[in-house]
Coordinates of C-alpha atoms in Angstrom, one line a residue:
M280 CA 10.0 30.5 -7.4
A281 CA 10.3 27.5 -9.7
K282 CA 7.0 25.8 -10.8
M283 CA 6.1 22.2 -11.3
K284 CA 3.1 20.3 -12.7
A285 CA 0.9 18.7 -10.0
A286 CA -2.4 16.8 -9.5
V287 CA -4.2 18.8 -6.8
W288 CA -7.2 17.6 -4.8
Y289 CA -9.8 20.4 -4.3
G290 CA -12.8 18.3 -3.3
K291 CA -14.9 15.2 -4.0
Q292 CA -14.2 14.2 -7.7
D293 CA -12.3 17.4 -8.2
V294 CA -8.6 16.8 -8.9
R295 CA -7.0 19.4 -11.2
I296 CA -3.7 19.3 -13.1
E297 CA -2.0 22.7 -12.4
D298 CA 1.3 24.4 -11.7
R299 CA 2.5 24.6 -8.1
D300 CA 5.6 26.1 -6.4
V301 CA 8.5 23.7 -5.9
K302 CA 9.1 23.7 -2.2
P303 CA 12.4 25.0 -0.8
V304 CA 15.1 22.5 0.3
D305 CA 15.9 22.9 4.0
D306 CA 19.1 21.8 5.7
N307 CA 18.0 18.2 6.3
D308 CA 15.9 17.8 3.2
V309 CA 16.3 16.0 -0.1
K310 CA 14.5 17.0 -3.3
V311 CA 13.5 14.0 -5.5
R312 CA 12.6 14.2 -9.1
V313 CA 9.7 11.8 -9.4
A314 CA 10.1 9.0 -12.0
W315 CA 7.0 6.9 -11.3
T316 CA 4.2 7.1 -8.7
G317 CA 1.4 4.6 -8.0
I318 CA -2.2 5.2 -7.3
C319 CA -3.2 3.9 -3.9
G320 CA -6.7 2.9 -2.8
T321 CA -6.6 5.9 -0.4
D322 CA -6.0 8.2 -3.4
L323 CA -8.9 6.7 -5.2
H324 CA -11.2 7.0 -2.2
E325 CA -10.3 10.6 -1.5
W326 CA -11.2 11.4 -5.2
Q327 CA -14.4 9.4 -5.1
I328 CA -15.9 10.3 -1.7
G329 CA -13.3 12.4 0.2
P330 CA -12.4 14.1 2.3
I331 CA -11.6 11.1 4.5
L332 CA -8.0 11.7 5.8
L333 CA -7.2 15.0 4.1
P334 CA -6.9 18.0 6.4
V335 CA -9.8 20.1 5.2
D336 CA -10.4 23.5 6.8
Q337 CA -8.2 22.7 9.9
P338 CA -4.4 22.8 9.3
H339 CA -2.6 19.6 9.8
K340 CA -1.1 19.8 13.3
V341 CA 2.5 18.9 12.1
K342 CA 2.9 20.6 8.8
G343 CA 0.2 23.3 9.1
E344 CA -1.2 22.5 5.6
T345 CA -4.7 22.3 4.4
T346 CA -6.3 21.4 1.1
P347 CA -6.1 21.9 -1.8
L348 CA -3.3 19.3 -1.6
V349 CA -1.2 17.2 -4.0
L350 CA -2.2 13.5 -3.7
G351 CA 0.1 10.5 -4.1
H352 CA 2.6 8.6 -1.9
E353 CA 4.0 5.6 -3.8
V354 CA 7.1 7.0 -5.4
S355 CA 10.4 6.3 -7.0
G356 CA 12.8 8.8 -8.5
V357 CA 16.2 10.5 -8.6
V358 CA 17.8 12.9 -6.1
E359 CA 18.1 16.3 -7.6
E360 CA 19.2 18.5 -4.6
V361 CA 20.2 17.9 -1.0
G362 CA 20.3 20.2 2.1
K363 CA 23.6 21.3 3.6
N364 CA 23.3 18.8 6.5
V365 CA 22.6 15.8 4.3
T366 CA 25.5 13.3 4.1
G367 CA 24.2 9.9 3.2
I368 CA 22.4 10.9 -0.1
K369 CA 23.8 12.8 -3.1
P370 CA 22.3 14.2 -6.3
G371 CA 21.9 11.5 -9.0
D372 CA 21.1 8.7 -6.5
R373 CA 18.2 6.4 -7.4
V374 CA 15.7 6.3 -4.5
V375 CA 12.3 5.5 -3.2
I376 CA 10.6 7.7 -0.6
N377 CA 9.1 6.3 2.6
P378 CA 6.1 8.7 2.7
V379 CA 5.3 8.1 6.4
V380 CA 7.0 10.6 8.7
L381 CA 7.3 9.1 12.2
P382 CA 7.8 10.8 15.5
G383 CA 11.1 9.0 15.9
K384 CA 10.7 8.7 19.7
Y385 CA 10.1 5.0 20.1
D386 CA 11.3 1.7 18.7
E387 CA 10.4 1.5 15.0
S388 CA 8.2 -1.5 15.6
V389 CA 5.6 0.7 17.4
D390 CA 6.7 4.3 16.5
R391 CA 3.9 4.7 13.9
Y392 CA 1.2 4.0 16.6
Y393 CA 2.2 7.2 18.5
G394 CA 1.4 9.5 15.6
F395 CA 2.6 10.1 12.1
Y396 CA 1.9 12.1 9.0
S397 CA 2.2 11.1 5.3
I398 CA 2.9 12.9 2.1
G399 CA -0.1 12.9 -0.1
L400 CA -2.5 12.9 2.8
H401 CA -1.3 15.4 5.3
T402 CA 1.2 17.3 3.2
D403 CA 1.8 17.6 -0.6
G404 CA 2.5 14.2 -2.2
S405 CA 4.0 12.6 -5.3
F406 CA 1.5 13.3 -8.2
T407 CA 3.9 16.0 -9.2
E408 CA 7.4 16.5 -10.6
Y409 CA 9.3 17.0 -7.3
V410 CA 8.9 15.9 -3.7
V411 CA 10.9 17.5 -0.9
I412 CA 11.3 15.4 2.3
D413 CA 13.7 14.7 5.2
E414 CA 16.7 12.6 4.4
K415 CA 15.6 9.9 6.9
N416 CA 12.7 9.1 4.5
I417 CA 15.0 8.5 1.5
I418 CA 15.9 4.9 0.7
P419 CA 18.4 3.9 -2.0
V420 CA 17.2 1.8 -4.9
P421 CA 19.5 -0.9 -6.4
E422 CA 20.6 -0.3 -9.9
D423 CA 19.0 -3.4 -11.3
L424 CA 15.5 -2.5 -10.1
P425 CA 13.5 -0.5 -12.7
F426 CA 11.8 2.7 -11.5
D427 CA 8.3 1.6 -12.3
K428 CA 8.7 -1.6 -10.3
A429 CA 10.4 0.3 -7.5
A430 CA 7.3 2.4 -7.1
L431 CA 5.6 -0.7 -5.7
A432 CA 7.8 -0.7 -2.7
E433 CA 5.4 1.3 -0.5
P434 CA 2.2 -0.8 -1.1
L435 CA 4.3 -4.0 -0.9
S436 CA 5.5 -2.9 2.5
V437 CA 1.9 -2.6 3.7
S438 CA 1.4 -6.2 2.7
Y439 CA 4.7 -7.5 3.9
Q440 CA 4.3 -5.8 7.3
A441 CA 0.9 -7.6 7.7
V442 CA 2.5 -10.9 6.7
K443 CA 5.3 -10.4 9.2
H444 CA 2.9 -9.3 11.9
A445 CA 0.7 -12.4 11.4
G446 CA 3.8 -14.6 11.9
V447 CA 3.7 -16.3 8.5
K448 CA 6.7 -18.7 8.3
E449 CA 8.1 -21.5 6.3
G450 CA 5.6 -24.3 5.6
N451 CA 2.5 -22.3 6.7
V452 CA -0.9 -22.5 5.0
V453 CA -2.4 -19.1 4.5
A454 CA -5.9 -17.8 3.6
I455 CA -6.4 -14.4 2.2
F456 CA -9.9 -12.8 2.0
S457 CA -10.1 -10.3 -0.9
C458 CA -7.8 -10.0 -4.0
G459 CA -7.3 -6.3 -4.5
P460 CA -3.8 -4.8 -5.1
I461 CA -2.7 -5.0 -1.4
E462 CA -3.9 -8.6 -1.2
L463 CA -2.2 -9.6 -4.4
L464 CA 1.0 -8.2 -3.0
A465 CA 0.3 -10.0 0.2
I466 CA 0.3 -13.3 -1.8
I467 CA 3.8 -12.5 -3.0
A468 CA 4.8 -11.4 0.5
A469 CA 3.5 -14.6 2.0
K470 CA 5.4 -16.6 -0.5
A471 CA 8.5 -14.6 0.3
A472 CA 8.0 -15.5 4.0
G473 CA 7.9 -19.2 3.1
A474 CA 4.2 -20.0 3.0
K475 CA 3.6 -23.5 1.5
E476 CA 0.0 -23.0 0.3
I477 CA -2.0 -19.8 -0.1
Y478 CA -5.8 -19.8 -0.7
A479 CA -7.3 -16.6 -2.0
F480 CA -11.0 -15.7 -1.9
D481 CA -12.9 -12.9 -3.7
L482 CA -16.2 -12.3 -5.6
V483 CA -14.6 -10.9 -8.8
E484 CA -13.3 -13.4 -11.3
E485 CA -10.8 -11.0 -12.8
R486 CA -9.2 -10.5 -9.4
L487 CA -9.1 -14.2 -8.8
E488 CA -7.3 -14.8 -12.0
K489 CA -4.6 -12.3 -11.0
A490 CA -4.3 -14.1 -7.6
K491 CA -3.5 -17.3 -9.4
E492 CA -1.0 -15.4 -11.7
V493 CA 1.0 -14.0 -8.8
G494 CA 1.2 -17.4 -7.0
A495 CA -2.0 -18.3 -5.0
T496 CA -2.3 -22.1 -4.7
E497 CA -6.0 -21.7 -5.4
A498 CA -8.2 -18.7 -6.0
L499 CA -11.9 -19.3 -5.3
N500 CA -15.1 -17.3 -5.7
S501 CA -16.6 -17.1 -2.3
G502 CA -20.0 -16.4 -3.8
K503 CA -19.8 -20.0 -5.3
V504 CA -17.7 -21.8 -2.7
N505 CA -18.1 -21.5 1.0
P506 CA -14.5 -20.7 2.3
V507 CA -15.1 -22.3 5.7
E508 CA -16.5 -25.5 4.4
Y509 CA -13.8 -25.7 1.7
L510 CA -10.8 -25.1 3.9
R511 CA -12.1 -27.1 6.9
E512 CA -12.5 -30.1 4.5
K513 CA -8.8 -29.7 3.4
Y514 CA -7.5 -28.8 6.8
P515 CA -9.8 -30.0 9.5
Q516 CA -7.7 -28.3 12.2
G517 CA -7.7 -25.0 10.3
V518 CA -5.1 -23.0 8.4
D519 CA -2.1 -21.4 10.2
V520 CA -2.8 -17.7 9.2
S521 CA -5.7 -15.7 7.8
L522 CA -5.4 -12.2 6.4
E523 CA -8.8 -10.4 6.4
A524 CA -8.7 -7.6 3.8
A525 CA -12.3 -7.2 2.6
G526 CA -13.3 -5.1 5.6
V527 CA -16.8 -6.6 6.1
K528 CA -18.4 -8.8 8.7
P529 CA -18.8 -12.0 6.6
T530 CA -15.1 -12.3 5.8
F531 CA -14.1 -11.3 9.3
D532 CA -16.2 -14.2 10.7
Q533 CA -14.9 -16.5 8.0
A534 CA -11.2 -15.6 8.7
I535 CA -11.7 -16.7 12.3
A536 CA -13.6 -19.8 11.4
V537 CA -11.0 -21.2 9.0
T538 CA -8.0 -20.6 11.4
R539 CA -6.6 -23.3 13.7
P540 CA -6.3 -22.9 17.5
L541 CA -3.4 -20.6 18.3
G542 CA -3.3 -19.6 14.6
N543 CA -3.3 -15.9 13.6
V544 CA -6.0 -13.8 12.0
C545 CA -4.6 -10.4 11.0
I546 CA -6.9 -7.5 9.9
I547 CA -5.4 -5.5 7.1
A548 CA -8.6 -3.9 5.8
V549 CA -9.7 -0.4 6.7
H550 CA -13.1 -1.2 8.1
T551 CA -15.5 1.7 7.3
R552 CA -18.5 0.3 9.2
N553 CA -18.9 -1.1 12.7
F554 CA -20.5 -4.5 13.2
E555 CA -21.3 -6.7 16.2
F556 CA -18.7 -9.3 17.2
N557 CA -18.9 -11.9 20.0
P558 CA -15.5 -12.4 21.6
L559 CA -16.5 -16.0 22.4
A560 CA -15.6 -16.7 18.8
L561 CA -12.0 -16.2 19.8
M562 CA -12.2 -17.7 23.3
T563 CA -13.8 -21.0 22.1
S564 CA -11.5 -21.3 19.0
G565 CA -8.2 -20.3 20.4
V566 CA -7.5 -18.0 17.5
K567 CA -5.3 -15.0 18.0
L568 CA -6.7 -11.7 16.5
S569 CA -4.5 -8.8 15.5
S570 CA -4.3 -6.0 13.0
S571 CA -1.6 -4.3 11.0
M572 CA -1.3 -0.7 9.9
G573 CA 1.5 0.7 7.7
Y574 CA 5.1 -0.6 8.0
T575 CA 8.4 0.0 9.6
P576 CA 11.3 1.7 7.8
Q577 CA 13.1 -1.7 7.8
T578 CA 10.2 -3.4 6.1
I579 CA 10.3 -1.0 3.1
K580 CA 14.0 -1.8 2.7
E581 CA 13.2 -5.5 2.7
S582 CA 10.4 -5.0 0.2
L583 CA 12.9 -3.6 -2.3
E584 CA 14.8 -6.9 -2.1
I585 CA 11.6 -8.9 -2.7
L586 CA 10.9 -6.7 -5.8
R587 CA 14.4 -7.5 -7.1
N588 CA 13.8 -11.3 -6.7
E589 CA 12.8 -12.6 -10.1
E590 CA 11.1 -15.6 -8.5
F591 CA 8.1 -13.4 -7.9
N592 CA 5.8 -12.2 -10.6
F593 CA 4.7 -8.5 -10.2
E594 CA 3.6 -8.0 -13.8
P595 CA -0.1 -9.0 -13.3
I596 CA -0.4 -6.3 -10.6
M597 CA 0.9 -3.4 -12.7
T598 CA -2.1 -3.4 -15.0
K599 CA -1.7 0.1 -16.6
K600 CA 0.9 2.8 -17.0
I601 CA -0.4 6.4 -17.6
E602 CA 0.8 10.0 -17.9
L603 CA 0.2 12.5 -15.1
D604 CA -2.1 14.5 -17.3
D605 CA -4.4 11.5 -17.6
L606 CA -4.6 10.8 -13.8
V607 CA -8.3 11.3 -13.5
E608 CA -9.7 9.7 -16.6
E609 CA -7.2 6.9 -17.1
G610 CA -6.4 6.5 -13.4
F611 CA -9.1 7.1 -10.9
Q612 CA -12.1 6.5 -13.3
S613 CA -10.4 3.4 -14.7
L614 CA -9.9 1.9 -11.2
A615 CA -13.4 2.8 -10.2
N616 CA -15.1 1.2 -13.2
D617 CA -12.8 -1.6 -14.6
P618 CA -12.5 -4.7 -12.4
K619 CA -9.5 -5.8 -14.4
Q620 CA -7.4 -3.0 -13.0
A621 CA -5.1 -3.5 -10.0
K622 CA -2.2 -1.2 -9.6
I623 CA -2.0 1.8 -12.0
V624 CA 1.4 3.6 -12.1
V625 CA 1.8 7.1 -13.3
K626 CA 4.8 8.2 -15.4
V627 CA 6.1 11.6 -14.3
S628 CA 9.7 11.7 -15.5
G629 CA 9.9 8.0 -16.3
D630 CA 13.1 6.0 -16.4
M631 CA 16.0 8.4 -16.0

């Protein structure tokens, strides 16, 4: 059986570059030669403190796989082989992979809430030379979109789905709490949806600088400026939409406090700790609270069009490009220790 180089998770801070078998291509499958693949916060957290989502000991209920597992799920590449039932994709096509495999039993707007699995978390992912996945998870990439930039389609889709879920529309004023990679992409997504002004808050100056570079109206250090006082002075009724992405109680409370009656607060952070919350904060303010997880297949297609639009500046987000052999030292360790890093993308085959 053919072999491929892969970055394999064995345990906390134990990712090894080694050879793995290339998986067979079934009748409905597509084999993609990976060009570029991004490092997600979930990849970093699995390396730092995992297992969190990885199927350790007990086989994943859909694929029957356990660790050690190949990480990675933000991927662009070229089709190398297709199964005999595949008709819409052919070898040589430029593509991205939607890594989330849905049940396909419900409308796509809610399908993911009835169960899913993802490459790189529940089955082998994209920190390797080849990915084999069902045809329905393959999305063509326009010829004018470079592969490294196309690898941002997946994380941009997370942000864009949240922006759509929060109802951001033309002329809105938006507040974003935190300025990590997903939030920087959310600034671009909010601009694409027509937001008039976007206010970004964080405690790290390097992140705030990037927020301004990608299009925030203002980027403010919430350790120096009180977000509620600042925004309520500018907009006494409150902003239209707040995106809470820090995942802690202070920003959760602030997001509600800065939003107008019948405005939307959307939670896009993965909260790792519980905290007390009084629902009267919503009842007495008229604010609508929701959350967003993942994205629909349509959203990832729309994200590719945003990436093609030269009006939006993605360069500040792609802070480093590395080789697969350097994934741990130049990737995970760099993201963990260097506040200037945002999205690190990994060259596998590169531009083909």
